[in-house]
Amino acid sequence: MSTTTASTQAYGPPDRSEPPFAPALVEEMLKLLVKAVRAHQLYLHNNPIYLRALDLVKQAFQAIIGREAREQMLATAGRLPRTVVACVGGGSNAMGSSTSSW
């Protein structure tokens, strides 16, 4: 037995001339999978527990932005500003600067 044959047999899939399942069965299984995933996604995005958890995660990340801005301001200027201006386009920077305890 040569090394090429041994490594192919040890690691590669065996050669099959036909697929293990009928193509119609595979297609039906994929349709059912897609249907199940879509139903699950709709359930998650309308679930109040999921939405609340998502809000808490966003709030935590926004608070980190605010704390980092506060630390950088204290390190750079030695004091906190009287006014904070933030762009509201994306939301997270503005929310982070307003949620932190300035």
PDB file of C-alpha atoms in Angstrom, residues 1-12:
ATOM      1  CA  MET A   1       0.000   0.000   0.000  1.00  0.00           C
ATOM      2  CA  SER A   2       1.432   3.369  -0.968  1.00  0.00           C
ATOM      3  CA  THR A   3       1.432   6.416   1.337  1.00  0.00           C
ATOM      4  CA  THR A   4      -0.971   8.321  -0.936  1.00  0.00           C
ATOM      5  CA  THR A   5      -3.542   5.547  -0.854  1.00  0.00           C
ATOM      6  CA  ALA A   6      -3.178   5.108   2.900  1.00  0.00           C
ATOM      7  CA  SER A   7      -3.638   8.826   3.640  1.00  0.00           C
ATOM      8  CA  THR A   8      -6.643   9.077   1.321  1.00  0.00           C
ATOM      9  CA  GLN A   9      -8.287   6.108   2.943  1.00  0.00           C
ATOM     10  CA  ALA A  10      -7.534   7.368   6.440  1.00  0.00           C
ATOM     11  CA  TYR A  11      -8.757  10.954   6.020  1.00  0.00           C
ATOM     12  CA  GLY A  12     -10.860  11.280   2.879  1.00  0.00           C
TER      13      GLY A  12
END
